[in-house]
Tab-separated table of C-alpha atoms and ligand atoms in Angstrom:
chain	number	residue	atom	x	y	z
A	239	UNK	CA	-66.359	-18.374	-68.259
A	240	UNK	CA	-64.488	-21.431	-66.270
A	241	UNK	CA	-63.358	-21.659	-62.876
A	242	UNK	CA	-60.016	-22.015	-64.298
A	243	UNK	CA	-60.005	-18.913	-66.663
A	244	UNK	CA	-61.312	-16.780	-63.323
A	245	UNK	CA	-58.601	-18.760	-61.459
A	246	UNK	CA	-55.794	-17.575	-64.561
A	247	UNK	CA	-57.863	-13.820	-64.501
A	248	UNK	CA	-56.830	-13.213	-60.722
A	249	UNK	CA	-53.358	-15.344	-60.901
A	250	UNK	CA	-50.656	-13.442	-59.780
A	251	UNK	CA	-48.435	-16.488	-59.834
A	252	UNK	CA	-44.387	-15.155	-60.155
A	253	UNK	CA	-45.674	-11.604	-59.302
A	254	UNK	CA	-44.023	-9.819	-56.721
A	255	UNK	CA	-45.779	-7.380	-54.585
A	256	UNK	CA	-43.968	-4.576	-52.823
A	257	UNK	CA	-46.501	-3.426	-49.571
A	258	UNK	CA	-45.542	-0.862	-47.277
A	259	UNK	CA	-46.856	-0.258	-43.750
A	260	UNK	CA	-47.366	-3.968	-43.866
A	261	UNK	CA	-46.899	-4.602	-39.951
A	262	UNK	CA	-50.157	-2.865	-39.300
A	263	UNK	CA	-53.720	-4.144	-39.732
A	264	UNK	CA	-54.857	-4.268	-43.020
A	265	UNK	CA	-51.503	-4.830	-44.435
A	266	UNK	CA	-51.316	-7.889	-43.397
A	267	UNK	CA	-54.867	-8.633	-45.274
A	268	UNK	CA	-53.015	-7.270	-48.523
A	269	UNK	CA	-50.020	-9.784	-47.455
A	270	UNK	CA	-52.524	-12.656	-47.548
A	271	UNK	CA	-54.263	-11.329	-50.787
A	272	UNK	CA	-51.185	-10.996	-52.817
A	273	UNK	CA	-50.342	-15.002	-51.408
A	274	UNK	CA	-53.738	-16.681	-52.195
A	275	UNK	CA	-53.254	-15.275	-55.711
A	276	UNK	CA	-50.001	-17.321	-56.091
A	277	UNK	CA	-47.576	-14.011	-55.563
A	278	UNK	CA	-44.885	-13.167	-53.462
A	279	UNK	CA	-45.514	-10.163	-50.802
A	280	UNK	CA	-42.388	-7.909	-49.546
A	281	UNK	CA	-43.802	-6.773	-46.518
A	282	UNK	CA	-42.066	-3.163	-45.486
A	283	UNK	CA	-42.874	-1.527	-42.224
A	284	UNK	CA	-41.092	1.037	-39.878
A	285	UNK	CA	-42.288	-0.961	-37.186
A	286	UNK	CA	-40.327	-4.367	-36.458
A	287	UNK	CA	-42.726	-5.982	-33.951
A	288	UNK	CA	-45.430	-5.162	-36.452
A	289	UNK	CA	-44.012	-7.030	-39.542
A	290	UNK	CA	-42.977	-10.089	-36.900
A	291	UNK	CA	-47.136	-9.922	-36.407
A	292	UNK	CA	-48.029	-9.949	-39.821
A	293	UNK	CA	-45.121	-12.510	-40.596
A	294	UNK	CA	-46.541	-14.821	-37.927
A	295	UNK	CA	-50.333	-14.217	-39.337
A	296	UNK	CA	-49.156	-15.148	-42.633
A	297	UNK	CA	-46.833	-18.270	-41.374
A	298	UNK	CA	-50.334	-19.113	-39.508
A	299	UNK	CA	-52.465	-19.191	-42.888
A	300	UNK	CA	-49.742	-19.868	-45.500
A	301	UNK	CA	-47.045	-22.141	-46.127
A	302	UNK	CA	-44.982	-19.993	-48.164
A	303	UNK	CA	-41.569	-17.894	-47.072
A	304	UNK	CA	-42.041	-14.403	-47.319
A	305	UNK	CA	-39.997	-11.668	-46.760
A	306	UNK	CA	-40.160	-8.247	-44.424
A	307	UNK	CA	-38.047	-5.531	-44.365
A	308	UNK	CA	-37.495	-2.732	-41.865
A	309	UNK	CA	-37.441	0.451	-43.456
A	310	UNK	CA	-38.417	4.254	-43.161
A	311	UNK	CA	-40.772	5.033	-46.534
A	312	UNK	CA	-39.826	8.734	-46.022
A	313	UNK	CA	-35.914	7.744	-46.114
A	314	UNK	CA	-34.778	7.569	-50.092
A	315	UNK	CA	-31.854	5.986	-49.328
A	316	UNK	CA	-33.701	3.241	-47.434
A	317	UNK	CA	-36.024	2.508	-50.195
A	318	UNK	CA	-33.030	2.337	-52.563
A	319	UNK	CA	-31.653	-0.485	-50.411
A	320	UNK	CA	-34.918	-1.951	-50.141
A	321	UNK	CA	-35.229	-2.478	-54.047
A	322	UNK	CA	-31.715	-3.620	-54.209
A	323	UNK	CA	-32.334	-6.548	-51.713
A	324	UNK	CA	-35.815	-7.643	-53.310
A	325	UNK	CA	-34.174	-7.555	-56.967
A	326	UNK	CA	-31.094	-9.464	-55.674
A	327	UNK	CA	-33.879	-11.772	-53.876
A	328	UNK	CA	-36.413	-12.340	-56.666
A	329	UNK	CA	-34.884	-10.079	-59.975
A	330	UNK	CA	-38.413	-8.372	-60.127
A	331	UNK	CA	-41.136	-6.092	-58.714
A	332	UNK	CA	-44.512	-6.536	-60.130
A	333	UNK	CA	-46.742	-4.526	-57.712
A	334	UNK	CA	-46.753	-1.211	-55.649
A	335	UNK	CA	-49.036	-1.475	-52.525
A	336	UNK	CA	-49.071	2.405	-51.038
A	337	UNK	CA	-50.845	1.604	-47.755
A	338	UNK	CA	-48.687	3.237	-44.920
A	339	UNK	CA	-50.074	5.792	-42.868
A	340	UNK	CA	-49.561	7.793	-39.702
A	341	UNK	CA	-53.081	7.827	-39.535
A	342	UNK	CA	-53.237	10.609	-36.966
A	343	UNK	CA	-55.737	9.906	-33.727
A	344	UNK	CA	-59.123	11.785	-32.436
A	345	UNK	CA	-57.263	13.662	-29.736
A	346	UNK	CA	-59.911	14.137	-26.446
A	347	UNK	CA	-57.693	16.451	-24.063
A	348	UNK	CA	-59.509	16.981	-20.820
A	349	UNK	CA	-57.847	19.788	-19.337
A	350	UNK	CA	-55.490	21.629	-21.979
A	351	UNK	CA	-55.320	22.588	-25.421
A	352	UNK	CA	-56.410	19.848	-28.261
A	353	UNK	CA	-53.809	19.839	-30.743
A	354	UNK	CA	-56.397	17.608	-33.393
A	355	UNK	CA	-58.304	20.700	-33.711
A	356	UNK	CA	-57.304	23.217	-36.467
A	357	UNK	CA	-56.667	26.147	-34.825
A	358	UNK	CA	-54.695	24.305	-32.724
A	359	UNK	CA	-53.020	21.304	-34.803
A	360	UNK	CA	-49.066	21.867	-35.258
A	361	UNK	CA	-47.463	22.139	-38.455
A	362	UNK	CA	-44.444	19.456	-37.548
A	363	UNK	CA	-47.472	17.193	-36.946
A	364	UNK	CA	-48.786	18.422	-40.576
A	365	UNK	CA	-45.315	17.589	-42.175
A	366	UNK	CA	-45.078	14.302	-40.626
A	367	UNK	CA	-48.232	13.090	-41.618
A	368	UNK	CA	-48.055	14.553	-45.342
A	369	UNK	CA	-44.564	13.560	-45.273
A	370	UNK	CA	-45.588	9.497	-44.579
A	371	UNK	CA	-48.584	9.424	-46.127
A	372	UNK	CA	-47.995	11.459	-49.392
A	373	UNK	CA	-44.127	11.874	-49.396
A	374	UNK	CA	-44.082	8.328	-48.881
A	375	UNK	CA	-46.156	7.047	-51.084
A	376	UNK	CA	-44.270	9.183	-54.386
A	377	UNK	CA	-40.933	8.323	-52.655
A	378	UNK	CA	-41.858	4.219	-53.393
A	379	UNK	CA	-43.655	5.381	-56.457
A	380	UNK	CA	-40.268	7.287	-57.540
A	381	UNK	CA	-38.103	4.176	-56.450
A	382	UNK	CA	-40.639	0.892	-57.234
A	383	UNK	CA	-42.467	2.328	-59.846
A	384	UNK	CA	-39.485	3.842	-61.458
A	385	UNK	CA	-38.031	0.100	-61.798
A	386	UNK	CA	-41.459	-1.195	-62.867
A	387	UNK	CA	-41.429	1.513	-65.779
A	388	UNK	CA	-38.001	0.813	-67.111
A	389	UNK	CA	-38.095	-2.732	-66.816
A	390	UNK	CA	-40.165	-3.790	-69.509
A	391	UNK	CA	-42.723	-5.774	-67.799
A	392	UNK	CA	-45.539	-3.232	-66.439
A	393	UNK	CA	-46.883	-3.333	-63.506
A	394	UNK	CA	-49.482	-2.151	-60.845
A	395	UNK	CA	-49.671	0.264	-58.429
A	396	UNK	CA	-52.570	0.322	-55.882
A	397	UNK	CA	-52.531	3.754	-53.258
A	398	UNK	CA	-54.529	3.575	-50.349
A	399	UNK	CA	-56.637	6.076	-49.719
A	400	UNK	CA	-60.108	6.391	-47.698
A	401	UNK	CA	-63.766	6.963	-47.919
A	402	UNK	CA	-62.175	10.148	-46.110
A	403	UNK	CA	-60.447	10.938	-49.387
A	404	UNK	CA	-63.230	10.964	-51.293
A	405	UNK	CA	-65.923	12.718	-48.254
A	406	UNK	CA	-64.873	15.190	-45.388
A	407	UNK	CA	-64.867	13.670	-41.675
A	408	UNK	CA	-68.573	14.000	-39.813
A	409	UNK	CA	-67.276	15.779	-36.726
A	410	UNK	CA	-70.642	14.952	-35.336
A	411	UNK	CA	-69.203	11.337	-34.764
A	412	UNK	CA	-66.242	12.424	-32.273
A	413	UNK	CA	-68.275	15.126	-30.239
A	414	UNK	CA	-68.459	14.254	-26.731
A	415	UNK	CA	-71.076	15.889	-24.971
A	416	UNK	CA	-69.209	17.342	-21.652
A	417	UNK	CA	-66.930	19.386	-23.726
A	418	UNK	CA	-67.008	22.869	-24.834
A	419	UNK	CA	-66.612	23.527	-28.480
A	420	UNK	CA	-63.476	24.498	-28.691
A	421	UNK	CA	-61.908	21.474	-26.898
A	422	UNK	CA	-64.228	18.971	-29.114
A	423	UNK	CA	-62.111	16.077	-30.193
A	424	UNK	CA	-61.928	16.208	-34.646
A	425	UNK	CA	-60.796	13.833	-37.328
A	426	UNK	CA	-57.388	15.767	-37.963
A	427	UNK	CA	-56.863	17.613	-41.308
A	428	UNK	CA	-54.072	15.973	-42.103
A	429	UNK	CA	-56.178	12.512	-42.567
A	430	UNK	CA	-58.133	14.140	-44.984
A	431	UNK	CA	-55.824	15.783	-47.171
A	432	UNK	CA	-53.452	13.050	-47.430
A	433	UNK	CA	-56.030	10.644	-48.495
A	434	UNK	CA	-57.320	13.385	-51.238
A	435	UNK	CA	-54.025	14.104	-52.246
A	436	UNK	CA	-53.014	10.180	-52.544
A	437	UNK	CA	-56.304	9.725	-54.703
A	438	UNK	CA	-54.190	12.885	-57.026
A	439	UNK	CA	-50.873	11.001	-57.159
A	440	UNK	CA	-53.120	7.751	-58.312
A	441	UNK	CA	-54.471	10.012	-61.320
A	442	UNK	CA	-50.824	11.752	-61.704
A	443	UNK	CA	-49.325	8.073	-61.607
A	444	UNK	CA	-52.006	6.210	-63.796
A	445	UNK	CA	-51.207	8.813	-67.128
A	446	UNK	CA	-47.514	8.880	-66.183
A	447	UNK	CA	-46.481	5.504	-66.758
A	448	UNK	CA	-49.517	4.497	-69.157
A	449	UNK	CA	-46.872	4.085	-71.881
A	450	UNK	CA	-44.499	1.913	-69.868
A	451	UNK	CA	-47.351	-0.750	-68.693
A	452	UNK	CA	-48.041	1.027	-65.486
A	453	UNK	CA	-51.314	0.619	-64.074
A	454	UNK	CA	-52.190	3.441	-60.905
A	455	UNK	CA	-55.701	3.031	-59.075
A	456	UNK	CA	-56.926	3.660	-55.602
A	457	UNK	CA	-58.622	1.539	-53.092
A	458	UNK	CA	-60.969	3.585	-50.511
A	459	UNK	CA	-61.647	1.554	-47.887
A	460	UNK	CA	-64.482	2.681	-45.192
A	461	UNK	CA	-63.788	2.247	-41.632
A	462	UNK	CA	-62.800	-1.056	-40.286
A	463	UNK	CA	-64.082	-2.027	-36.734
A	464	UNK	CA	-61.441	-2.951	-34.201
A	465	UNK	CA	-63.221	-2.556	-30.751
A	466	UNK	CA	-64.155	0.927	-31.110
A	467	UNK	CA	-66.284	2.479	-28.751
A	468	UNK	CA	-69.889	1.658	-28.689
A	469	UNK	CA	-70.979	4.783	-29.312
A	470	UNK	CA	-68.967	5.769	-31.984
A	471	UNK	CA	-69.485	2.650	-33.754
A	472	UNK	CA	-73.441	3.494	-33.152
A	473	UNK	CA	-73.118	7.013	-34.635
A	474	UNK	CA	-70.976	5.714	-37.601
A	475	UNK	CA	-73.023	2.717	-38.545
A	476	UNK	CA	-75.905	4.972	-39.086
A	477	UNK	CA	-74.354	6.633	-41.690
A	478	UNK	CA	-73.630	3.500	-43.752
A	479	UNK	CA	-76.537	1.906	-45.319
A	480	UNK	CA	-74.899	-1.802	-44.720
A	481	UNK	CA	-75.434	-0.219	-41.274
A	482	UNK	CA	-72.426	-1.536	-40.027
A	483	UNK	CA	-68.462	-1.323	-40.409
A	484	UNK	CA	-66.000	-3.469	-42.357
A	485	UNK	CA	-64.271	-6.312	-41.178
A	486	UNK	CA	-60.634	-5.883	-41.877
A	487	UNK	CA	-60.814	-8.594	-44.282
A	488	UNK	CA	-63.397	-7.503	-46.678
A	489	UNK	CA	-60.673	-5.688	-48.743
A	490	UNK	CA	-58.918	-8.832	-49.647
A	491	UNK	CA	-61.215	-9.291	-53.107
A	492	UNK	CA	-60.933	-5.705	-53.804
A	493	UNK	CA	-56.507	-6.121	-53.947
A	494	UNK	CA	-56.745	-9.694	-55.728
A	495	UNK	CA	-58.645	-7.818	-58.325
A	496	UNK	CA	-56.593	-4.249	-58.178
A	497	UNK	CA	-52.992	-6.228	-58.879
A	498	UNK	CA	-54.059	-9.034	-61.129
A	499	UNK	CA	-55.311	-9.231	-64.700
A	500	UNK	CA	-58.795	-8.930	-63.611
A	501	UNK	CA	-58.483	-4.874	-63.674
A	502	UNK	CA	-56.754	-4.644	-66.709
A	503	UNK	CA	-59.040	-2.070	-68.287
A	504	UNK	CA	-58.801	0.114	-64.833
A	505	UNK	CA	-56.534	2.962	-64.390
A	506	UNK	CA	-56.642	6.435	-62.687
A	507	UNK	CA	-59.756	5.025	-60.783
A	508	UNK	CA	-60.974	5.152	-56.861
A	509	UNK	CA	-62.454	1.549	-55.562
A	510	UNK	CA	-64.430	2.443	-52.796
A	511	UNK	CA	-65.907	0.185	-50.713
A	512	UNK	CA	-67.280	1.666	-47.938
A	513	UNK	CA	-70.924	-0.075	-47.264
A	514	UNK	CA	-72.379	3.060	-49.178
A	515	UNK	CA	-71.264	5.432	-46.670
A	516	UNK	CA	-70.152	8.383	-49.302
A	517	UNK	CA	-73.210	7.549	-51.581
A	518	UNK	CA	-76.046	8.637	-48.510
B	830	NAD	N1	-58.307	0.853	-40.616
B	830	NAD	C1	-59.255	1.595	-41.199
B	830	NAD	O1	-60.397	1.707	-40.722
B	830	NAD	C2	-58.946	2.303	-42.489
B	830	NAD	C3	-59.985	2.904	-43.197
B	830	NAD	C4	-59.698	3.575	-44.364
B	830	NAD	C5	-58.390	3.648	-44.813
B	830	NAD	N2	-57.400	3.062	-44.088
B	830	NAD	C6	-56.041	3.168	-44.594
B	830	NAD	O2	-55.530	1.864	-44.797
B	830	NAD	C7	-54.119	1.851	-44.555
B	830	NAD	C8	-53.804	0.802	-43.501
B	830	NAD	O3	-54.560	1.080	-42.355
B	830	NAD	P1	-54.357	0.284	-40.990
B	830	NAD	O4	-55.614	0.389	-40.232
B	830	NAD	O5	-53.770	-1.053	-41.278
B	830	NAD	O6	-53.284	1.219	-40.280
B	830	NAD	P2	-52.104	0.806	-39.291
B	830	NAD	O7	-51.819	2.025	-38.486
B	830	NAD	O8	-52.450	-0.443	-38.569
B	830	NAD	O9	-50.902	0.522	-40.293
B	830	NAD	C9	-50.147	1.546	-40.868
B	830	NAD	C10	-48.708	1.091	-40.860
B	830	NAD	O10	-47.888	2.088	-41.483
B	830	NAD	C11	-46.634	2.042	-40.834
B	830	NAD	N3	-45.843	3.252	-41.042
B	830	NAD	C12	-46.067	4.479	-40.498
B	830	NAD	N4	-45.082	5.304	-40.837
B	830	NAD	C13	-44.223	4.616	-41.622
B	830	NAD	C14	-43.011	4.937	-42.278
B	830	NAD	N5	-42.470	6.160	-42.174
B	830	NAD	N6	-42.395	3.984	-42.994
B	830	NAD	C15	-42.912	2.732	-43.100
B	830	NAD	N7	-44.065	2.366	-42.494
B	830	NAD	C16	-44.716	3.304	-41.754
B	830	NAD	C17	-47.000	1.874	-39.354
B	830	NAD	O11	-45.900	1.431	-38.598
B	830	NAD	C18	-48.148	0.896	-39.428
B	830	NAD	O12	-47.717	-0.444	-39.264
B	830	NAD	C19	-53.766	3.261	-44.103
B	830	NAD	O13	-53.317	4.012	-45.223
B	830	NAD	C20	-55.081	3.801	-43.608
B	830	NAD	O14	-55.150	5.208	-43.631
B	830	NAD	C21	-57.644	2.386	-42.944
């Protein structure tokens, strides 16, 4: 094979690419994937400041004038606006990047109740999170897949899910020592089921569409390290036989395959790349 047939097999030159939560950390990685393919990134966030980040990441590695739009994935009516103003902009979406999350914290409450602990964990909290990270995700599937199905041309849609989707949270990892049981800090339940239930929609998705060009597969990425505490990062790494976490760049290869022609055979699957962590 020649450099220039892999250069044509991961081209995603005229492709658009539609990327929500894009203001946080690894969107902007998928940003910069989708541009050193050759495509165009709309980069949707709830968060301004965050998408001026990304945009001045991007303007920092690429010369190329890409978009961002504010807007609430859990608001319909929002997303219909949103698909308006990139069709007016570029008259097509190639690409579906599901990647916003609330992704809820480790709570460690000294002195009260901890509300990231089951027993204890609120069910407006519950909606909230299932309501951005799954409603979310079908509410763009619903609006930006919808268009990629009736427009003719196919398209991709990558959901991103977790190692966590795939294996349930080590608790071990989060316990600090001088509490009692009950008030040990946990991975919240709503992490893991929204990252299960986004690796569902991917399957729901990837037969839904098959007729219409529609291609639906998840990416599972394992946890990236961004100054975590030593000895979490010590507990964590020793459950990963790279023995260490990812760099949030290591997922760039794993979208400039997912959304170009180089994964034209895959649908309905789960990428995960997390150093071997759900293998041990
Ligand atoms: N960082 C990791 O270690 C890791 C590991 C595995 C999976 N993931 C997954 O990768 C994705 C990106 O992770 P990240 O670390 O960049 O997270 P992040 O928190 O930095 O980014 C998530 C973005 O989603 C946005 N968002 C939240 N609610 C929204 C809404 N209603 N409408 C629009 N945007 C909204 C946030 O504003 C934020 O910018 C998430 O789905 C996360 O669960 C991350």
């Amino acid at each position: 094979m020649s450099s220039s047939e892999v250069n044509k097999l991961f081209s995603l030159q005229g492709k658009v690419a539609v990327i929500t939560g894009a203001g946080g950390m690894l969107g902007f990685h998928h940003a910069a994937a989708i541009l050193a393919c050759g495509g165009q990134p709309v980069l949707l966030d709830i968060d301004l400041a965050g998408l001026q980040r990304t945009q001045a990441l991007l303007n920092k590695e690429f010369d190329f004038d890409v978009i961002s739009l504010e807007c609430n994935i859990t608001n319909l009516s929002e997303l219909m606006g949103v698909r308006q103003a990139v069709l007016k902009r570029y008259s097509r979406i190639d690409i579906l990047i599901n990647n916003a999350a609330r992704n809820p914290k480790v709570e460690t409450a000294e002195n009260s109740v901890n509300f990231s602990r089951l027993e204890n964990f609120p069910m407006d909290q519950w909606e909230q999170d299932l309501s951005v990270g799954l409603g979310g995700a079908f509410n763009c599937a619903k609006v930006f897949g919808g268009y990629m199905a009736s427009s003719g041309q196919g398209g991709v849609i990558v959901n991103i899910a977790s190692d966590l989707g795939v294996i349930a949270p080590d608790q071990r990892l989060y316990r600090v020592d001088s509490l009692e049981d009950h008030m040990q800090p946990v991975k919240p339940v709503t992490y893991s089921v929204v990252k299960h239930g986004l690796i569902g929609l991917t399957k729901y998705l990837a037969t839904y569409w098959c007729e219409q060009g529609i291609r639906c597969n998840s990416l599972s990425p394992g946890g990236v390290f961004a100054n975590q505490d030593d000895v979490f990062v010590s507990k964590l790494t020793q459950l990963i036989p790279l023995g260490r976490m990812a760099q949030p760049d290591e997922y760039r290869g794993a979208i400039a395959f997912l959304c170009s022609s180089a994964s034209t055979y895959m649908n309905g699957a789960n990428l995960v790349m997390d150093g071997g962590r759900s293998v041990w």
